[in-house]
Amino acid sequence: MTQPSAQSIEQLTQQATQELDRINDLESLDQWRISYLGRRGSLTNVLRGLSQLDLEQRRELGALGNQSKNLLDERLAQKTQEIDQAQQVQAFARDRIDVTMLGRPTPIGRLHPTTQIVKEITDAFVSMGFSIVEGPEVEWDHYNFEMLNIPEGHPARDMWNSMWIDYRNEAGQQPMLLRTHTSPMQARVMENTQPPIRVVVPGKCYRYEATDATHEWHFYQIEGLAVDEGITFADLKGTLYEFARRLFGEERKVRFRCDYFPFVEPGVDMSIDCFACQGGDNRCRICRGSGWIEIMGAGMVHPKVLASVGYDTEKYTGFAFGIGPERVAMLKYGIDDIRHFYTNDLRFLRQF
Ligand code: FA5
């Protein structure tokens, strides 16, 4: 153990503070602490050596040694704080949040074009006093055909190529199918309601048929039904003209032609002039040169249908219609193929 002296204490203190000034990290700082202030550190050794001195020297050098130890302790605490702060600043700079940076855009979905057109069409009828109701897509043969004056074996069944469900009720009767049109809801609504009735029924239909530019195997229809005392064919035409005017504007041409549906008498179909060729092009994929695109079937509710739900056919008359909303959207937006609606191509869907 070296004999302590005032000079050696001062030299040691100076050396320690100079070394400390050069230290920038906590690991080196700890080593510094161990080498000067640790159990076997240089200053600790010096202080321990004081015990060998006589009283006078011990008092003098003891005060100096303590002064030196206090100074180094103080500088150690100060340096520790400095390094801590510097490290925090560095960490903050590394993980810094740039509050001026633009956020990531959140993709916002939109309504499918069919949903949009169904809403537009039903809105037009709601504003004319109709209510909206919905019904099952899997339907009994009874409602899809029987109640609509299409008994088993009737040739009109061939107009609707059907997808049958392998299910019969407990009595082994009543085959089910994916509804081929929304007309079964005519019977369901009338069964549960007394006139006056004014309803529109949007919903999906299914047919077992080959697809082309104007035919899908699944598509929407919007059924309409009005039953009351004194309803005439003029009410039907007036209502549908008003619908066409609201959807397509004044300039679009509308055509009614006789058509056959077993549940109406007389029956019509309603067409709109072809937006693609205006009837001039025999190769037109949309109208095949006829100049017209059929968008709905309609007519006066057949007395047999009214009677089958127990209505007094002397008192009540009514009209019904079934609109194809995809065909309406095709006309309105100039879409040349109905199959675009359900192929989920975002380039198509994003246009609406
Ligand atoms: C019917 O389905 C009748 N239920 C409509 C009706 C209701 C008549 C009430 C009288 C009274 P139709 O099969 O013609 O009729 O279809 C009606 C409309 O649905 C068509 O004008 C057309 O716009 C649309 N539609 C029919 N089949 C398809 C199909 N495969 N793909 C897309 N739309 C279709």
XYZ file of C-alpha atoms and ligand atoms in Angstrom:
386
model
C 0.000 0.000 0.000
C 1.524 3.379 -1.065
C 2.087 6.057 1.503
C -0.429 8.832 0.836
C 0.675 12.387 0.321
C -1.108 15.651 -0.493
C 0.587 15.596 -3.870
C -0.426 12.044 -4.720
C -4.039 12.781 -3.736
C -4.139 15.890 -5.906
C -2.497 14.078 -8.827
C -4.935 11.205 -8.524
C -7.887 13.575 -8.380
C -6.676 15.455 -11.433
C -6.038 12.240 -13.381
C -9.497 10.910 -12.456
C -11.345 14.070 -13.484
C -9.430 14.268 -16.785
C -10.309 10.657 -17.579
C -13.906 11.284 -16.596
C -14.162 14.178 -19.033
C -13.369 11.830 -21.917
C -16.006 9.233 -21.012
C -19.241 9.124 -23.066
C -20.930 5.851 -22.173
C -22.216 4.192 -19.044
C -20.066 1.090 -19.403
C -16.783 3.072 -19.406
C -18.150 5.214 -16.598
C -18.685 2.149 -14.440
C -15.175 0.956 -15.130
C -13.901 4.384 -14.117
C -15.893 4.202 -10.892
C -14.466 0.773 -10.081
C -10.873 1.851 -10.793
C -11.011 4.986 -8.576
C -13.838 4.591 -6.099
C -14.414 0.831 -6.028
C -13.377 -1.426 -3.168
C -9.890 -1.767 -4.629
C -9.968 1.577 -6.446
C -6.945 3.943 -6.399
C -8.583 6.602 -4.220
C -10.037 4.001 -1.879
C -6.510 2.605 -1.460
C -5.158 6.033 -0.681
C -7.821 6.669 1.926
C -7.202 3.275 3.443
C -3.460 4.125 3.724
C -4.311 7.110 5.934
C -4.631 4.808 8.898
C -0.847 4.296 8.909
C -0.115 7.995 9.316
C 0.262 9.840 12.539
C -2.637 11.841 13.861
C -1.561 15.240 12.535
C -0.969 13.954 8.994
C -4.073 11.829 9.140
C -6.229 14.846 9.973
C -4.664 16.966 7.184
C -4.643 14.326 4.443
C -7.925 12.814 5.640
C -9.697 16.101 4.957
C -8.027 16.303 1.542
C -8.882 12.686 0.746
C -12.529 13.141 1.713
C -12.683 16.304 -0.337
C -11.309 14.392 -3.290
C -13.772 11.510 -2.771
C -16.726 13.893 -2.512
C -15.615 15.679 -5.666
C -15.292 12.443 -7.629
C -18.664 11.161 -6.314
C -20.276 14.399 -7.349
C -18.653 14.347 -10.807
C -19.687 10.704 -11.211
C -23.356 11.536 -10.501
C -23.195 14.509 -12.848
C -21.619 12.432 -15.642
C -24.169 9.645 -15.196
C -26.965 12.142 -15.649
C -25.313 13.694 -18.731
C -24.880 10.307 -20.429
C -28.484 9.291 -19.578
C -29.837 12.461 -21.094
C -27.695 12.112 -24.223
C -28.928 8.559 -24.696
C -32.531 9.651 -24.346
C -32.061 12.353 -26.959
C -30.507 9.809 -29.321
C -33.351 7.333 -28.772
C -35.926 10.035 -29.389
C -34.167 11.073 -32.593
C -34.213 7.418 -33.736
C -37.954 6.859 -33.017
C -39.039 10.375 -33.777
C -42.637 10.841 -35.004
C -43.001 13.223 -37.884
C -46.338 14.815 -37.137
C -46.342 16.570 -40.518
C -46.269 13.251 -42.434
C -49.518 12.331 -44.256
C -51.402 9.394 -42.716
C -52.010 6.147 -44.573
C -55.265 6.448 -46.545
C -58.074 4.190 -45.279
C -59.815 2.448 -48.166
C -63.483 3.379 -48.156
C -65.927 0.904 -49.650
C -68.937 1.822 -51.710
C -72.333 0.343 -52.455
C -72.495 -2.224 -55.242
C -74.074 -0.766 -58.416
C -77.024 -3.167 -58.067
C -77.616 -2.001 -54.497
C -77.472 1.604 -55.704
C -79.959 1.089 -58.539
C -82.306 -0.997 -56.363
C -82.329 1.873 -53.880
C -82.936 4.432 -56.615
C -85.844 2.447 -58.065
C -87.471 1.669 -54.722
C -87.045 5.334 -53.680
C -88.996 6.364 -56.806
C -91.883 4.059 -55.838
C -91.742 4.978 -52.157
C -92.212 8.609 -53.167
C -95.351 7.486 -55.062
C -96.775 5.914 -51.878
C -95.437 2.322 -52.083
C -93.912 0.483 -49.090
C -90.954 -1.912 -49.277
C -91.284 -5.560 -48.209
C -88.972 -8.547 -48.665
C -89.477 -12.294 -48.972
C -87.673 -15.654 -49.085
C -85.245 -16.529 -51.884
C -85.889 -20.239 -51.347
C -89.539 -20.608 -52.188
C -92.285 -23.227 -52.264
C -93.531 -24.319 -55.679
C -96.927 -23.337 -54.280
C -96.066 -19.602 -54.200
C -93.627 -19.492 -57.106
C -96.137 -21.156 -59.497
C -99.425 -22.537 -58.103
C -100.718 -19.334 -56.515
C -99.790 -17.456 -59.678
C -102.133 -19.473 -61.843
C -99.366 -21.787 -63.080
C -100.407 -25.305 -61.989
C -98.174 -28.339 -62.407
C -97.830 -29.288 -66.067
C -98.801 -25.799 -67.272
C -96.661 -24.901 -70.325
C -95.936 -21.459 -68.809
C -93.567 -23.174 -66.359
C -91.180 -23.504 -69.299
C -90.771 -19.703 -69.240
C -88.841 -20.030 -65.972
C -86.021 -22.580 -66.001
C -85.830 -23.486 -62.365
C -83.263 -24.667 -59.846
C -85.013 -27.172 -57.622
C -84.118 -27.922 -54.034
C -84.144 -31.551 -53.011
C -86.579 -31.009 -50.154
C -90.238 -31.817 -49.504
C -92.291 -31.087 -46.459
C -93.474 -33.746 -43.992
C -96.440 -34.667 -46.170
C -93.985 -35.378 -49.009
C -95.401 -32.504 -51.016
C -94.508 -28.942 -51.904
C -91.234 -29.082 -53.831
C -88.975 -26.092 -53.188
C -86.869 -24.084 -55.571
C -84.720 -20.971 -55.748
C -87.404 -18.451 -56.665
C -87.394 -17.671 -60.370
C -89.004 -14.271 -59.884
C -90.231 -12.014 -57.063
C -93.905 -12.547 -58.064
C -94.514 -15.194 -55.331
C -94.491 -12.223 -52.952
C -97.710 -11.015 -54.615
C -99.533 -13.989 -53.119
C -97.668 -13.837 -49.788
C -98.478 -10.125 -49.316
C -102.139 -10.517 -50.325
C -102.564 -13.531 -48.035
C -101.535 -11.406 -45.070
C -103.015 -8.014 -45.969
C -106.328 -6.515 -46.999
C -106.515 -3.833 -49.743
C -105.530 -1.100 -50.285
C -102.063 -2.521 -51.045
C -99.106 -0.688 -52.562
C -95.801 -2.532 -52.150
C -92.487 -3.004 -53.914
C -90.408 -6.133 -53.246
C -86.700 -6.024 -54.117
C -84.810 -9.329 -54.049
C -82.677 -11.913 -55.755
C -83.943 -14.473 -58.290
C -82.345 -17.531 -59.855
C -82.836 -19.271 -63.177
C -81.171 -22.259 -64.729
C -80.158 -20.534 -67.920
C -77.178 -19.812 -70.146
C -75.715 -16.367 -69.585
C -75.215 -13.704 -72.241
C -74.893 -9.900 -72.385
C -78.407 -9.373 -70.980
C -79.016 -12.632 -69.052
C -77.497 -13.745 -65.756
C -78.407 -16.961 -63.903
C -78.885 -14.913 -60.717
C -80.177 -11.376 -60.840
C -82.435 -8.985 -58.972
C -86.047 -8.136 -59.541
C -88.269 -5.516 -57.999
C -91.836 -6.663 -57.816
C -94.599 -4.077 -57.602
C -98.186 -4.683 -56.505
C -101.119 -2.292 -56.101
C -104.603 -3.574 -55.230
C -107.579 -1.392 -54.433
C -111.095 -0.576 -55.555
C -111.212 0.898 -59.046
C -107.571 0.412 -60.122
C -107.307 0.418 -63.927
C -104.720 -0.157 -66.627
C -104.335 3.636 -66.850
C -103.002 3.590 -63.244
C -100.451 0.966 -64.251
C -99.258 2.962 -67.262
C -99.207 6.227 -65.351
C -97.166 4.725 -62.505
C -94.641 3.097 -64.848
C -94.291 6.213 -67.038
C -93.558 8.202 -63.907
C -90.970 5.604 -62.831
C -89.268 5.782 -66.276
C -89.299 9.590 -66.226
C -87.650 9.699 -62.794
C -85.002 7.120 -63.634
C -84.129 8.059 -67.215
C -85.317 11.640 -67.716
C -87.925 13.049 -70.116
C -86.103 12.251 -73.374
C -85.888 8.411 -73.059
C -88.546 6.558 -75.073
C -90.795 3.955 -73.420
C -92.691 1.168 -75.173
C -95.476 -1.087 -73.886
C -96.255 -4.287 -75.787
C -98.668 -7.114 -75.129
C -97.019 -9.997 -73.313
C -98.213 -13.135 -71.599
C -97.879 -13.938 -67.914
C -100.435 -16.363 -66.448
C -100.922 -14.216 -63.324
C -101.932 -10.999 -65.134
C -104.628 -10.173 -67.663
C -103.930 -8.214 -69.804
C -100.130 -8.565 -69.620
C -97.450 -6.272 -71.068
C -93.746 -5.820 -71.204
C -92.150 -2.439 -70.941
C -89.008 -1.518 -72.862
C -86.710 1.505 -73.091
C -84.950 2.625 -76.283
C -81.456 1.140 -76.765
C -78.707 3.521 -75.603
C -76.038 1.687 -77.611
C -77.326 1.762 -81.194
C -80.748 3.457 -81.057
C -81.944 0.550 -83.166
C -79.710 1.117 -86.182
C -77.317 -1.804 -85.765
C -78.363 -5.417 -86.402
C -75.162 -6.607 -84.711
C -75.883 -4.665 -81.467
C -75.196 -7.026 -78.545
C -77.724 -5.236 -76.374
C -80.892 -4.990 -78.470
C -79.904 -7.075 -81.513
C -81.040 -4.219 -83.746
C -84.575 -3.937 -82.380
C -83.821 -0.591 -80.707
C -85.564 -1.661 -77.495
C -84.473 -3.335 -74.269
C -87.080 -5.002 -72.124
C -86.814 -4.005 -68.476
C -89.989 -5.395 -66.978
C -93.114 -7.477 -67.264
C -96.405 -6.070 -65.948
C -100.180 -6.288 -66.138
C -103.486 -6.256 -64.293
C -103.564 -8.878 -61.520
C -105.475 -11.913 -62.833
C -108.881 -12.379 -61.113
C -107.915 -16.018 -60.399
C -104.947 -14.787 -58.337
C -107.135 -12.333 -56.436
C -109.683 -15.093 -55.827
C -107.035 -17.577 -54.641
C -106.217 -15.266 -51.696
C -109.919 -14.734 -50.978
C -110.350 -11.234 -52.385
C -113.719 -10.154 -53.792
C -112.950 -9.871 -57.518
C -116.064 -7.759 -58.115
C -114.733 -5.177 -55.714
C -110.968 -5.199 -56.116
C -108.644 -4.853 -59.064
C -104.910 -4.369 -59.131
C -101.760 -4.114 -61.185
C -98.370 -5.779 -60.794
C -94.952 -5.456 -62.375
C -91.529 -7.091 -62.146
C -88.526 -4.889 -62.980
C -84.978 -6.140 -63.730
C -82.771 -3.563 -61.934
C -79.510 -4.691 -63.569
C -81.097 -4.017 -66.961
C -82.165 -0.590 -65.697
C -78.580 0.125 -64.554
C -77.267 -1.024 -67.954
C -79.502 1.492 -69.679
C -78.832 4.292 -67.273
C -75.042 3.950 -67.224
C -74.414 2.450 -70.688
C -73.130 -0.926 -69.389
C -72.865 -3.315 -72.316
C -72.765 -6.670 -70.473
C -74.821 -7.746 -67.450
C -72.087 -10.203 -66.437
C -69.875 -7.282 -65.295
C -72.110 -6.916 -62.244
C -71.091 -10.160 -60.573
C -67.517 -10.861 -61.706
C -66.199 -8.647 -58.902
C -63.791 -6.740 -61.115
C -62.867 -3.655 -59.082
C -62.127 -1.658 -62.265
C -65.837 -1.983 -63.065
C -67.194 -1.612 -59.530
C -65.099 1.492 -58.721
C -66.866 3.434 -61.491
C -70.058 3.644 -59.439
C -91.188 -12.185 -64.705
O -90.285 -12.646 -64.035
C -92.480 -11.814 -64.117
N -92.574 -12.299 -62.785
C -92.653 -10.309 -64.178
C -94.063 -9.853 -63.896
C -94.367 -9.428 -62.632
C -95.026 -9.826 -64.897
C -95.674 -8.998 -62.359
C -96.304 -9.411 -64.658
C -96.621 -8.976 -63.369
P -89.703 -11.971 -66.804
O -89.209 -13.330 -66.848
O -89.951 -11.304 -68.123
O -91.037 -11.811 -65.963
O -88.657 -11.078 -65.998
C -88.933 -9.735 -65.623
C -87.697 -8.862 -65.796
O -86.612 -9.431 -65.066
C -87.199 -8.802 -67.232
O -87.868 -7.786 -67.943
C -85.752 -8.470 -67.051
O -85.561 -7.086 -66.822
C -85.402 -9.225 -65.774
N -84.812 -10.516 -66.102
C -85.450 -11.649 -66.453
N -84.571 -12.642 -66.677
C -83.352 -12.130 -66.459
C -82.019 -12.661 -66.522
N -81.776 -13.934 -66.835
N -80.983 -11.834 -66.225
C -81.228 -10.556 -65.882
N -82.427 -9.984 -65.796
C -83.498 -10.768 -66.091
